[in-house]
mmCIF file of C-alpha atoms in Angstrom:
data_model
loop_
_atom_site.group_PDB
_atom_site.id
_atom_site.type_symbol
_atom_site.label_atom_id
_atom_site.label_comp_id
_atom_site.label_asym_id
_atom_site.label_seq_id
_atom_site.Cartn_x
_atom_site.Cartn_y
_atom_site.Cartn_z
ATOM 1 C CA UNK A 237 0.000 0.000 0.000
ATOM 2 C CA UNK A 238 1.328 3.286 -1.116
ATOM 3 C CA UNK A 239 2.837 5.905 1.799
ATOM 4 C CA UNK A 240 0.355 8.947 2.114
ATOM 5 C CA UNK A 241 2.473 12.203 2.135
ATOM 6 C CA UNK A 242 1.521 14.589 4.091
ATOM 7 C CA UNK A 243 -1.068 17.062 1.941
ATOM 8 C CA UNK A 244 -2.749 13.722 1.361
ATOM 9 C CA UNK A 245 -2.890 13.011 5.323
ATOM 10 C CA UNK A 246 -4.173 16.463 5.679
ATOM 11 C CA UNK A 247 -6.833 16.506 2.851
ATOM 12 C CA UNK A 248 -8.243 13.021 4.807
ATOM 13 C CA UNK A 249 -8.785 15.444 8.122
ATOM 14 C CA UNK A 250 -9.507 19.126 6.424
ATOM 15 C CA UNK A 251 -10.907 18.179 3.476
ATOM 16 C CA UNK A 252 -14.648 19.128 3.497
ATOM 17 C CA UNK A 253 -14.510 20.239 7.189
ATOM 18 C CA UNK A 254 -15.947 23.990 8.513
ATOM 19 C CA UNK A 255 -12.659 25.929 9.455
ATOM 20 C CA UNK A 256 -12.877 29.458 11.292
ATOM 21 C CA UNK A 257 -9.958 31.534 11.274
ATOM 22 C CA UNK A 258 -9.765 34.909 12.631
ATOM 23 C CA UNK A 259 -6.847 37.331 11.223
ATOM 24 C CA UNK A 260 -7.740 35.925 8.203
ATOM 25 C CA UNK A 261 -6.679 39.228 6.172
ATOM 26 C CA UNK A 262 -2.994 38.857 8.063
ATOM 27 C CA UNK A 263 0.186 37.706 6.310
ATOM 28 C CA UNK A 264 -0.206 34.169 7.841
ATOM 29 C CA UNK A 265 -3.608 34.377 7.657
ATOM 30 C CA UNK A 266 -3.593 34.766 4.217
ATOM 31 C CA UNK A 267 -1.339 31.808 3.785
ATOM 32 C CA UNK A 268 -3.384 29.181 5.940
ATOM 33 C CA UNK A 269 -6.108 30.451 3.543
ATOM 34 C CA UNK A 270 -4.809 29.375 0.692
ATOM 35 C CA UNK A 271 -3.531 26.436 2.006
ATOM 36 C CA UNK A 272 -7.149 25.261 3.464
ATOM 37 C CA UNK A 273 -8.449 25.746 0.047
ATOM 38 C CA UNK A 274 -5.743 23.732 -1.489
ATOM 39 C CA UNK A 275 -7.075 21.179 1.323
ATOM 40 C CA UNK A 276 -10.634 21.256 -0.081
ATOM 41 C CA UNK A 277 -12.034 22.812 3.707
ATOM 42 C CA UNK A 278 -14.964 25.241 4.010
ATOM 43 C CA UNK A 279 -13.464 28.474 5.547
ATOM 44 C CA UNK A 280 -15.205 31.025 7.065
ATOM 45 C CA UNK A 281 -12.668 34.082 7.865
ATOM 46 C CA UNK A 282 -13.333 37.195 10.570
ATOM 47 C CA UNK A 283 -10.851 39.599 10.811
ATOM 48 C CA UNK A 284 -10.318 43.372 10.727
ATOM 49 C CA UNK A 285 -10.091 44.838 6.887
ATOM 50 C CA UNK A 286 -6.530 44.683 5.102
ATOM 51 C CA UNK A 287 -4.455 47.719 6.016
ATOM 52 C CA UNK A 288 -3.614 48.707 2.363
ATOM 53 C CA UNK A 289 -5.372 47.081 -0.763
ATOM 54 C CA UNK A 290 -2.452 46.525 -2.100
ATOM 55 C CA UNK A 291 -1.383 43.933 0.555
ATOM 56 C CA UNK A 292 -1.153 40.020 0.196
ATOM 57 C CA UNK A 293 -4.641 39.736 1.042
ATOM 58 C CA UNK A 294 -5.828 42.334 -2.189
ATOM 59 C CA UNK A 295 -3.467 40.569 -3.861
ATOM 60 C CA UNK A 296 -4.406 37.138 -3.817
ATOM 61 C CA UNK A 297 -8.259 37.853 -4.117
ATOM 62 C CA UNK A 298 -8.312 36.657 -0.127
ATOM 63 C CA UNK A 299 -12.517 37.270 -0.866
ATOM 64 C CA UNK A 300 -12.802 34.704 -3.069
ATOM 65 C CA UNK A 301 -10.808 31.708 -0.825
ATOM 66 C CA UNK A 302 -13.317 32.165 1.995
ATOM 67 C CA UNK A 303 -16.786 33.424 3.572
ATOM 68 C CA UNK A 304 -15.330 36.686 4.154
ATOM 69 C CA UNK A 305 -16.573 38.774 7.272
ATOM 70 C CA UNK A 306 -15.102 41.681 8.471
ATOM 71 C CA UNK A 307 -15.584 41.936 12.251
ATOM 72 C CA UNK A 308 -13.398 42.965 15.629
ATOM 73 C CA UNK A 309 -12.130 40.220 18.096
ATOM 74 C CA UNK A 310 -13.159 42.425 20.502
ATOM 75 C CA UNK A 311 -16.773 42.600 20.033
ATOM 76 C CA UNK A 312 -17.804 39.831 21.875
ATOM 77 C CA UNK A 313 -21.348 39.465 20.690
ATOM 78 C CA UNK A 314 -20.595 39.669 16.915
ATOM 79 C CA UNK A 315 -17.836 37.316 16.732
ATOM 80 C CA UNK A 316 -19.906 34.516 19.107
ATOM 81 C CA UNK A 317 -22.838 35.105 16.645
ATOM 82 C CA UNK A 318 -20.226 34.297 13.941
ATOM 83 C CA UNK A 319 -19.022 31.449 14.853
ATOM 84 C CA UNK A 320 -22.403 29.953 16.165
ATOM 85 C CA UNK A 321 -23.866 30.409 12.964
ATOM 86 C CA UNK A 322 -21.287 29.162 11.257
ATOM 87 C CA UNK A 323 -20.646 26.110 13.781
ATOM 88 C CA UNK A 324 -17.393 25.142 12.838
ATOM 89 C CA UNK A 325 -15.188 21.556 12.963
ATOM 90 C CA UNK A 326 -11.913 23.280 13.758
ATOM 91 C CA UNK A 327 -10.646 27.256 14.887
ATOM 92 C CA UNK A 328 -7.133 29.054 13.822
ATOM 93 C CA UNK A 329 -7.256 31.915 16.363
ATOM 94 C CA UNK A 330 -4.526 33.985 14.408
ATOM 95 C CA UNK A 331 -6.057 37.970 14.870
ATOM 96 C CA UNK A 332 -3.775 39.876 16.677
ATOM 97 C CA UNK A 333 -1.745 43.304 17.578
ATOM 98 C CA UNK A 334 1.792 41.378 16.451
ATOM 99 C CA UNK A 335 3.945 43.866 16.247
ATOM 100 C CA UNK A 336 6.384 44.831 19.528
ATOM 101 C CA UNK A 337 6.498 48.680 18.451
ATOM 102 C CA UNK A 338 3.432 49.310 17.980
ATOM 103 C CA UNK A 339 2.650 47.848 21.254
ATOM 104 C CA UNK A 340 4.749 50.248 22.883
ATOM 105 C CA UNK A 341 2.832 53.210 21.344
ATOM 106 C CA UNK A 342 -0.758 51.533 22.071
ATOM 107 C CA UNK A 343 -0.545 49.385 25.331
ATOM 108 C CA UNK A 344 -4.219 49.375 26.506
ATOM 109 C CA UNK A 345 -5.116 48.137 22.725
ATOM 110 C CA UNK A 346 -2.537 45.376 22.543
ATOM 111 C CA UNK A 347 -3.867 43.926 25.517
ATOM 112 C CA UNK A 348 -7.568 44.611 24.644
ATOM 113 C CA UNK A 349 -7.058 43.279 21.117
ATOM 114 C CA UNK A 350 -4.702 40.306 21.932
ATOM 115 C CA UNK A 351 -6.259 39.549 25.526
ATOM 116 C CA UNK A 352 -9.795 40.017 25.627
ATOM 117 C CA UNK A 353 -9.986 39.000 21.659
ATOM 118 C CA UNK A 354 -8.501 35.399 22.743
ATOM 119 C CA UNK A 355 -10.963 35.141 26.032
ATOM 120 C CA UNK A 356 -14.180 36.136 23.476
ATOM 121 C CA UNK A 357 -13.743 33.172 21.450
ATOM 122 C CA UNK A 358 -13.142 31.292 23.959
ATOM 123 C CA UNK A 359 -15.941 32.277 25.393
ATOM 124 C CA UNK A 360 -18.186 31.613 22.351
ATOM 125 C CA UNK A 361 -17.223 27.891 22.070
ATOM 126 C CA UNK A 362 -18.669 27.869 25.522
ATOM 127 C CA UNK A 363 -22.332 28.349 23.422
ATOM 128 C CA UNK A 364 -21.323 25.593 20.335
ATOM 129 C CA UNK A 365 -22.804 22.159 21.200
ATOM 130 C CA UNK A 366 -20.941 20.267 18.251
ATOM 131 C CA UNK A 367 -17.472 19.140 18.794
ATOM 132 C CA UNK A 368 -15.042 21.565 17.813
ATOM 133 C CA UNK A 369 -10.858 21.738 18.062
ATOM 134 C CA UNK A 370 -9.285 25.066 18.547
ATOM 135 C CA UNK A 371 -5.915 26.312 17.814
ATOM 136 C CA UNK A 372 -4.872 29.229 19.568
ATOM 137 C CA UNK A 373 -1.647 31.228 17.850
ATOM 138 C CA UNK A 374 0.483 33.243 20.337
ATOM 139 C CA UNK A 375 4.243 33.899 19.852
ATOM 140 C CA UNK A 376 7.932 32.587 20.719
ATOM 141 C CA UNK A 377 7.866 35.748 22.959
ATOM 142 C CA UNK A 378 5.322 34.493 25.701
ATOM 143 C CA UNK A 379 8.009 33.261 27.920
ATOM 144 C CA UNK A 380 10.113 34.969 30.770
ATOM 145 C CA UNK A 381 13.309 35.507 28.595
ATOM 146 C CA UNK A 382 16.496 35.192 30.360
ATOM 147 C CA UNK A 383 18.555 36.174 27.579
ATOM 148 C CA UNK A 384 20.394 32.326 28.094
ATOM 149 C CA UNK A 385 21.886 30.433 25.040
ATOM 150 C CA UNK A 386 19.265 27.359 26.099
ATOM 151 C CA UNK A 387 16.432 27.175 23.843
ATOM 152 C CA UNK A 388 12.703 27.525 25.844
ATOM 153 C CA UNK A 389 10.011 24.553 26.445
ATOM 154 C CA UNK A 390 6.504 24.153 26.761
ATOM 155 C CA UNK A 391 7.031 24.330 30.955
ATOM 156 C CA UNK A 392 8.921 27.594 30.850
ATOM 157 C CA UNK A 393 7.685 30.479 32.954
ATOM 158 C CA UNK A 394 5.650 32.829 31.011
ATOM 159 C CA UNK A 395 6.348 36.477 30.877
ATOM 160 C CA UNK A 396 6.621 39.344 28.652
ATOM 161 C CA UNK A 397 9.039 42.747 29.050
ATOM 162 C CA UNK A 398 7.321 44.732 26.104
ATOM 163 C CA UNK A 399 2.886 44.820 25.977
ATOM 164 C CA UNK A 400 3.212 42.404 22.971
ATOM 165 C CA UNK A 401 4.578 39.802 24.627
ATOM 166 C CA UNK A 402 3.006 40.055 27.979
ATOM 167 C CA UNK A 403 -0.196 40.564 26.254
ATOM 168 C CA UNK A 404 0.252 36.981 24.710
ATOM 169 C CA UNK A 405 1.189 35.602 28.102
ATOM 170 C CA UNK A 406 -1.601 36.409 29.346
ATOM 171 C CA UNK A 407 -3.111 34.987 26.923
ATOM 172 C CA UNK A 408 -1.834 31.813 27.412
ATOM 173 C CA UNK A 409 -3.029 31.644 30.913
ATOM 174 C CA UNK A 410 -6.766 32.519 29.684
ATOM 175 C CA UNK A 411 -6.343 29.976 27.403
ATOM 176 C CA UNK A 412 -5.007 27.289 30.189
ATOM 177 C CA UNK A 413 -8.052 28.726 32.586
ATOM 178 C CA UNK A 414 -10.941 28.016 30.004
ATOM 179 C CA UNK A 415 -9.402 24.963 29.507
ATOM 180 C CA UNK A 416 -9.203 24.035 33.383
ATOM 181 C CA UNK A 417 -12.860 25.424 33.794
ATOM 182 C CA UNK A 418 -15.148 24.985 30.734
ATOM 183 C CA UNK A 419 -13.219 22.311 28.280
ATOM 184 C CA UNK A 420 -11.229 20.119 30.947
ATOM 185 C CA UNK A 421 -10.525 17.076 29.144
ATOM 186 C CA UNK A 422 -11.524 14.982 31.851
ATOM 187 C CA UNK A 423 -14.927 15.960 30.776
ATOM 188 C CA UNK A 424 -14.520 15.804 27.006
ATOM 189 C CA UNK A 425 -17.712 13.139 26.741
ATOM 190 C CA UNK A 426 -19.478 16.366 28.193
ATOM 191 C CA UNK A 427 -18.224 19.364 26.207
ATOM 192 C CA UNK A 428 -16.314 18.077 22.756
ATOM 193 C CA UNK A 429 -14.500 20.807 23.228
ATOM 194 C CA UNK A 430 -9.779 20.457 22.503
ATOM 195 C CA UNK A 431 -8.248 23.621 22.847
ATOM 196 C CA UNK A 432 -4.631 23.953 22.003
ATOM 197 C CA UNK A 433 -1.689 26.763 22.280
ATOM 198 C CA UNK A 434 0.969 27.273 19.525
ATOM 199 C CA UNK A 435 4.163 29.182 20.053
ATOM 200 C CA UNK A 436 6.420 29.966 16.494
ATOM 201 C CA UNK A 437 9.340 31.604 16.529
ATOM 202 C CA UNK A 438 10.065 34.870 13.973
ATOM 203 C CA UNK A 439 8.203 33.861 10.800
ATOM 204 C CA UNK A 440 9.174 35.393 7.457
ATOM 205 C CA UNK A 441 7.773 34.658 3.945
ATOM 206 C CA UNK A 442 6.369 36.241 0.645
ATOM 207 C CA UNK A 443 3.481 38.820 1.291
ATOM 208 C CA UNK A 444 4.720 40.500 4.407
ATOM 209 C CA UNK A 445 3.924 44.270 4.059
ATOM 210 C CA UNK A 446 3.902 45.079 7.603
ATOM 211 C CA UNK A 447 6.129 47.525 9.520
ATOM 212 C CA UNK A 448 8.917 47.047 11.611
ATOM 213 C CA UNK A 449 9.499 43.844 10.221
ATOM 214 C CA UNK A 450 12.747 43.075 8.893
ATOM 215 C CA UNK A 451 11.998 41.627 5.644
ATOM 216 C CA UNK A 452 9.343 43.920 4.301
ATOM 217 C CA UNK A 453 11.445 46.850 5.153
ATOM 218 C CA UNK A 454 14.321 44.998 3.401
ATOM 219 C CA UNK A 455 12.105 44.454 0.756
ATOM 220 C CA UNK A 456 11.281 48.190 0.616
ATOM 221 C CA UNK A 457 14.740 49.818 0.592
ATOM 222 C CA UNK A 458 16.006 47.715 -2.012
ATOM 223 C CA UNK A 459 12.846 48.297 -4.201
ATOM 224 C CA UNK A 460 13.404 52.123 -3.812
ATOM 225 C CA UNK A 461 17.650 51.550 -4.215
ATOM 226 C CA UNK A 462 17.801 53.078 -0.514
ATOM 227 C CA UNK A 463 20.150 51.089 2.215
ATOM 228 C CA UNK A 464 18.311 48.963 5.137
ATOM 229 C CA UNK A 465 18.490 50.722 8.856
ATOM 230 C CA UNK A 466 19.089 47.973 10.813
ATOM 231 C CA UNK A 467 18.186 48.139 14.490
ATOM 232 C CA UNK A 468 19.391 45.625 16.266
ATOM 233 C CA UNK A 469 22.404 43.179 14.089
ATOM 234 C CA UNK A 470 23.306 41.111 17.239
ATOM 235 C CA UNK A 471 19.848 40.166 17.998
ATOM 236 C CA UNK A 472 19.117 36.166 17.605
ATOM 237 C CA UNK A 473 15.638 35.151 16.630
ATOM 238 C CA UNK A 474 14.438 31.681 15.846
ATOM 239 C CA UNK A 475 13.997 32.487 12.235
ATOM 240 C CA UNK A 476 10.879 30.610 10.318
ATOM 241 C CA UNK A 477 10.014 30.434 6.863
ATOM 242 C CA UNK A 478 5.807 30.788 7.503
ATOM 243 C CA UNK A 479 4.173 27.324 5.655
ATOM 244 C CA UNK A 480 6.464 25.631 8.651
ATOM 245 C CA UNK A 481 4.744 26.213 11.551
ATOM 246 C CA UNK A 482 1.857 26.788 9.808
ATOM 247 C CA UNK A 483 2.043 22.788 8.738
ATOM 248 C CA UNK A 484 3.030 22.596 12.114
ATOM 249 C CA UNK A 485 -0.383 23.815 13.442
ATOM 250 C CA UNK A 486 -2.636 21.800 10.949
ATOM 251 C CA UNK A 487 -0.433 18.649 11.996
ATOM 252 C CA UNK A 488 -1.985 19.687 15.126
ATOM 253 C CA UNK A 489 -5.041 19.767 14.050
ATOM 254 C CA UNK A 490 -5.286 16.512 12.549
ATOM 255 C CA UNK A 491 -3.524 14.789 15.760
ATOM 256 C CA UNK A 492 -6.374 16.831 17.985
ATOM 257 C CA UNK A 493 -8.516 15.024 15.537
ATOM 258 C CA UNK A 494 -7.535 11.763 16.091
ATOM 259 C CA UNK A 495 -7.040 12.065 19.840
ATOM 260 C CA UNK A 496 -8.959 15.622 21.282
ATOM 261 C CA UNK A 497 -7.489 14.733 24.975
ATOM 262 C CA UNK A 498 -4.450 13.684 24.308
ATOM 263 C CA UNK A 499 -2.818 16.689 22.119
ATOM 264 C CA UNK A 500 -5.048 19.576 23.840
ATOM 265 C CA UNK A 501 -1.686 21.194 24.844
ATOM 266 C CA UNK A 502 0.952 23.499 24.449
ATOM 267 C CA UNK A 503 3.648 23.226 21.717
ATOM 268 C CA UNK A 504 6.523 25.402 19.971
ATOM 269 C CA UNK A 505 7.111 25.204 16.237
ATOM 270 C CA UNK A 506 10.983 26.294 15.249
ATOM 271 C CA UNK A 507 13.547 26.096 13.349
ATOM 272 C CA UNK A 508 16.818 23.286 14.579
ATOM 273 C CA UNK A 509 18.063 24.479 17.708
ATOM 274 C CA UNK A 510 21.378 24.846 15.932
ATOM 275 C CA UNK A 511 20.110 26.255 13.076
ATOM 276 C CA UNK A 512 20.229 30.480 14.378
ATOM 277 C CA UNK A 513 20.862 33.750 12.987
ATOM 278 C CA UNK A 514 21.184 37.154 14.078
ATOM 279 C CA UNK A 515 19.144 40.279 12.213
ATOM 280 C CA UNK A 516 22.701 41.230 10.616
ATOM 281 C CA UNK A 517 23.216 37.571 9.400
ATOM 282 C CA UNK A 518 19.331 37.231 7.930
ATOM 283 C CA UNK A 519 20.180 40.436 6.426
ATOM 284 C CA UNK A 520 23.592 39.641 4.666
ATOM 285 C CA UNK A 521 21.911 35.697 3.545
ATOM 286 C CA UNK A 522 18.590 38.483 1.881
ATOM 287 C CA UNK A 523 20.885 40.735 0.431
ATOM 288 C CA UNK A 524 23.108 37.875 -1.458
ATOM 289 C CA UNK A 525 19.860 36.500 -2.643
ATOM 290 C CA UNK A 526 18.215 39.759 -3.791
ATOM 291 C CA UNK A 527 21.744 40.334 -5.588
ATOM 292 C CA UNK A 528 22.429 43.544 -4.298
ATOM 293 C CA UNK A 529 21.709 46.267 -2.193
ATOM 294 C CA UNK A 530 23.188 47.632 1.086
ATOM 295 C CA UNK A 531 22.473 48.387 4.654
ATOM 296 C CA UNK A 532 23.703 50.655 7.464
ATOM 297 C CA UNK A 533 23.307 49.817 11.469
ATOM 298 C CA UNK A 534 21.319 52.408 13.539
ATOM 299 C CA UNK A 535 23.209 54.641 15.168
ATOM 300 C CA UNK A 536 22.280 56.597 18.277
ATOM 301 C CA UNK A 537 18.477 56.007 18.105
ATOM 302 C CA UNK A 538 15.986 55.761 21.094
ATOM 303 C CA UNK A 539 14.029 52.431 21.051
ATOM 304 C CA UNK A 540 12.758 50.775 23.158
ATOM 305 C CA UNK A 541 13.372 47.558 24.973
ATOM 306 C CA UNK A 542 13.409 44.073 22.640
ATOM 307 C CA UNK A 543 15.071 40.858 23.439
ATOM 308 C CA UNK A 544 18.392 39.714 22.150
ATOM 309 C CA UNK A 545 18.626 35.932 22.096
ATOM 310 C CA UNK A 546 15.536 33.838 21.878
ATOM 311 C CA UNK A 547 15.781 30.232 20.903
ATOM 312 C CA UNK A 548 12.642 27.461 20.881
ATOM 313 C CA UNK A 549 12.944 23.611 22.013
ATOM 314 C CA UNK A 550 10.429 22.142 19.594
ATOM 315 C CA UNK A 551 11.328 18.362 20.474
ATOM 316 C CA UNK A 552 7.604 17.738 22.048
ATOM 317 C CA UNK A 553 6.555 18.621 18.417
ATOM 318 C CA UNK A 554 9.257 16.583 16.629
ATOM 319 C CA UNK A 555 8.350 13.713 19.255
ATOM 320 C CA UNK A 556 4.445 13.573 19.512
ATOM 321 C CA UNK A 557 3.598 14.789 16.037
ATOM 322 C CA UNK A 558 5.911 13.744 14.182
ATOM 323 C CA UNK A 559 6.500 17.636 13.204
ATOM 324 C CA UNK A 560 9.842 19.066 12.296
ATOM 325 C CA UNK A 561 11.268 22.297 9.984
ATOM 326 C CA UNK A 562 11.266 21.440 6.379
ATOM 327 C CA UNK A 563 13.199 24.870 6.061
ATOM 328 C CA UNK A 564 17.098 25.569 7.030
ATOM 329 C CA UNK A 565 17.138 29.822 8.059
ATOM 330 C CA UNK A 566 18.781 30.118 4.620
ATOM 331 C CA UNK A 567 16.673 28.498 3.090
ATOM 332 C CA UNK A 568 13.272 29.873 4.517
ATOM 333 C CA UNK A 569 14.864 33.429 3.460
ATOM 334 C CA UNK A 570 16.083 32.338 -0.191
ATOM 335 C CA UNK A 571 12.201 31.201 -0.674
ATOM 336 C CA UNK A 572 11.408 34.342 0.662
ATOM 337 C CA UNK A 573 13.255 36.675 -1.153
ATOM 338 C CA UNK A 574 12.174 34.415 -4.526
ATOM 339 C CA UNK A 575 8.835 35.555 -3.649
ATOM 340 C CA UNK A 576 9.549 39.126 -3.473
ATOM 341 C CA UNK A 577 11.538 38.924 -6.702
ATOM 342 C CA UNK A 578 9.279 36.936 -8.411
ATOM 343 C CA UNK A 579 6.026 39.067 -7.536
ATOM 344 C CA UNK A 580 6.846 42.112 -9.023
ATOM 345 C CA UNK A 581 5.740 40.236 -12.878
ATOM 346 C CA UNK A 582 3.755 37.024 -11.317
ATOM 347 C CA UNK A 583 0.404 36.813 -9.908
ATOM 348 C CA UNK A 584 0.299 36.535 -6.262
ATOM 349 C CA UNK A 585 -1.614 33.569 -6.404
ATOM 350 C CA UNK A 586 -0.072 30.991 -8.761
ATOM 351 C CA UNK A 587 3.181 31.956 -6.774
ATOM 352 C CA UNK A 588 2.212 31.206 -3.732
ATOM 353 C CA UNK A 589 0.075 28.526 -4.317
ATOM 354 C CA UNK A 590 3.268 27.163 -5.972
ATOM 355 C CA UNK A 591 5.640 27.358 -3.410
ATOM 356 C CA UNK A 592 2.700 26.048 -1.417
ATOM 357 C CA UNK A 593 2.790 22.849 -3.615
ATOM 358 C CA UNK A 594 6.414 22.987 -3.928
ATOM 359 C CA UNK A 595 6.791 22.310 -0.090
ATOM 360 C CA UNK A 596 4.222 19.582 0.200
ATOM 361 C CA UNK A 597 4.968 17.657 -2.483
ATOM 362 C CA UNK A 598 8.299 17.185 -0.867
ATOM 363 C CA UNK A 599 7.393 15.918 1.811
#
């Protein structure tokens, strides 16, 4: 009997299946879209409108890969109605303030947004009768970071300096609460209800247009011949190319399909522990595969406060899900930069539905 890969695998648990997702109209959003559709699910999307119409959403027709709903996380009544009527198989809680800047300019929001966004839709499955497994997205950043060369597990101490990352701690203690209280799995014959927490590390890809990120403001100087400001070259981030933990989390899924007790948990999705870089090396490795360009390290600027070493231990992922990286660093930001390249005279969607294919097929 022929070996399933693992689109096939997937198709056999998505395929056909009601799939919310909120931050839909986000960069990774946009990408588990696509990917979902590829999967032959039914996906019903609530998020916030795109920031610019000509973002990755706008650009890959996001409208047409989805029941499209524009709505706030934090209006609790709207997005219960929404996913009551819809009555879903399976949740991707991806909306989100992601971005550590911004949080320092609008604290109260981050927390409201990121917070309260994650405790109303948890609070909606309360209402859903049907069983239902949810995937809750926070960040790399939810734990107390020492600054120490040893990567972080699922039983670290959770923290936060900036609002960001605190925000999505506390997160991840709403989410353990409404798990404890409401969807215990000692009860699961009661409430059908798995609820799982997903911690990725600094994911980059084709379609980022956000701010403050490294790659779309690469991606930007280069396009207008200008050299990159880099903030902070030292700084080590678990560097991601984005259909890897996203695989990650729908390997979830279909595990938490199979077994809704057993894999309602906590897991990080990484890159090797070995396998590192600092901004200035991501950088150099972007520049080499644009083919030129230049950049110039900040000098004398006021910022405030982000972490300089971060590293992930994803071996309960590896070990219970049979999950690991597809991507090396270099080559998550080779694909990437091939996106950005190739975008500027190829339709969004047959490129990324391409490198899509590309990275199942191999597997």
């Amino acid at each position: 009997m022929e070996k399933l890969g693992l689109k096939e695998k997937l198709k056999q648990t998505y395929n056909g299946k009601k799939v919310f997702v909120t931050g839909h109209t986000g960069f990774k959003g946009t990408w588990l879209l696509l990917i979902l559709k590829e999967l032959g699910a039914t996906v019903k999307g609530y998020s916030l409108e795109p920031e610019d119409s000509k973002d990755f959403f706008e650009g890959v027709n996001g409208q047409s890969q989805c029941q499209h709903v524009i709505g706030d996380i934090r209006d609790r009544e709207r997005l219960k109605k929404e996913v009551l009527d819809f009555q879903p198989d399976f949740i991707f809680h991806m909306a989100a303030q992601a971005l550590v800047l911004e949080s320092y300019q609008n604290p109260a929001e981050t927390y409201d947004t990121n917070l309260m966004g994650t405790v109303n839709l948890l609070d909606a499955l309360r209402f859903m009768e049907k069983p239902c497994k949810a995937i809750m997205i926070t960040t790399d950043k939810v734990y107390e970071n020492l600054e120490r060369p040893e990567p972080y597990d699922e039983t670290e101490r959770l923290g936060g300096y900036d609002p960001y990352s605190n925000s999505k701690a506390c997160c991840e203690l709403a989410i353990s609460s409404y798990r404890n209280s409401f969807f215990n799995i000692s009860d699961y014959p009661k409430h059908y209800k798995s609820i799982a927490a997903v911690r990725s590390g600094n994911v980059i890809g084709g379609g980022d247009f956000s701010e403050n990120r490294i790659i779309p403001d690469l991606v930007k100087s280069m396009r207008k011949g200008e050299p990159l400001i880099v903030r902070n070259p030292s700084a080590v981030r678990p560097w991601q190319h984005v259909l890897d933990p996203l695989s990650g989390y729908l390997q979830l899924g279909m595990k938490m399909n199979e077994d809704p007790v057993e894999f309602a948990d906590a897991f990080n999705f990484g890159p090797e522990t070995n396998d590192v870089l600092t901004v200035e090396e991501l950088v150099k490795t972007a520049l080499d595969s644009w083919g030129e360009g230049s950049y110039e390290v900040a000098k004398n600027i006021d910022q405030p406060h982000e972490a300089n070493l971060l590293k992930l231990d994803i071996a309960k992922a590896k070990a219970k899900l049979g999950w690991k990286p597809f991507f090396s660093a270099e080559n998550a930001i080779q694909t990437t930069i091939e996106w950005y390249r190739k975008s500027e005279n190829t339709d969004m969607t047959d490129l990324t539905i391409a490198q899509i294919n590309l990275f199942f097929d191999a597997q």
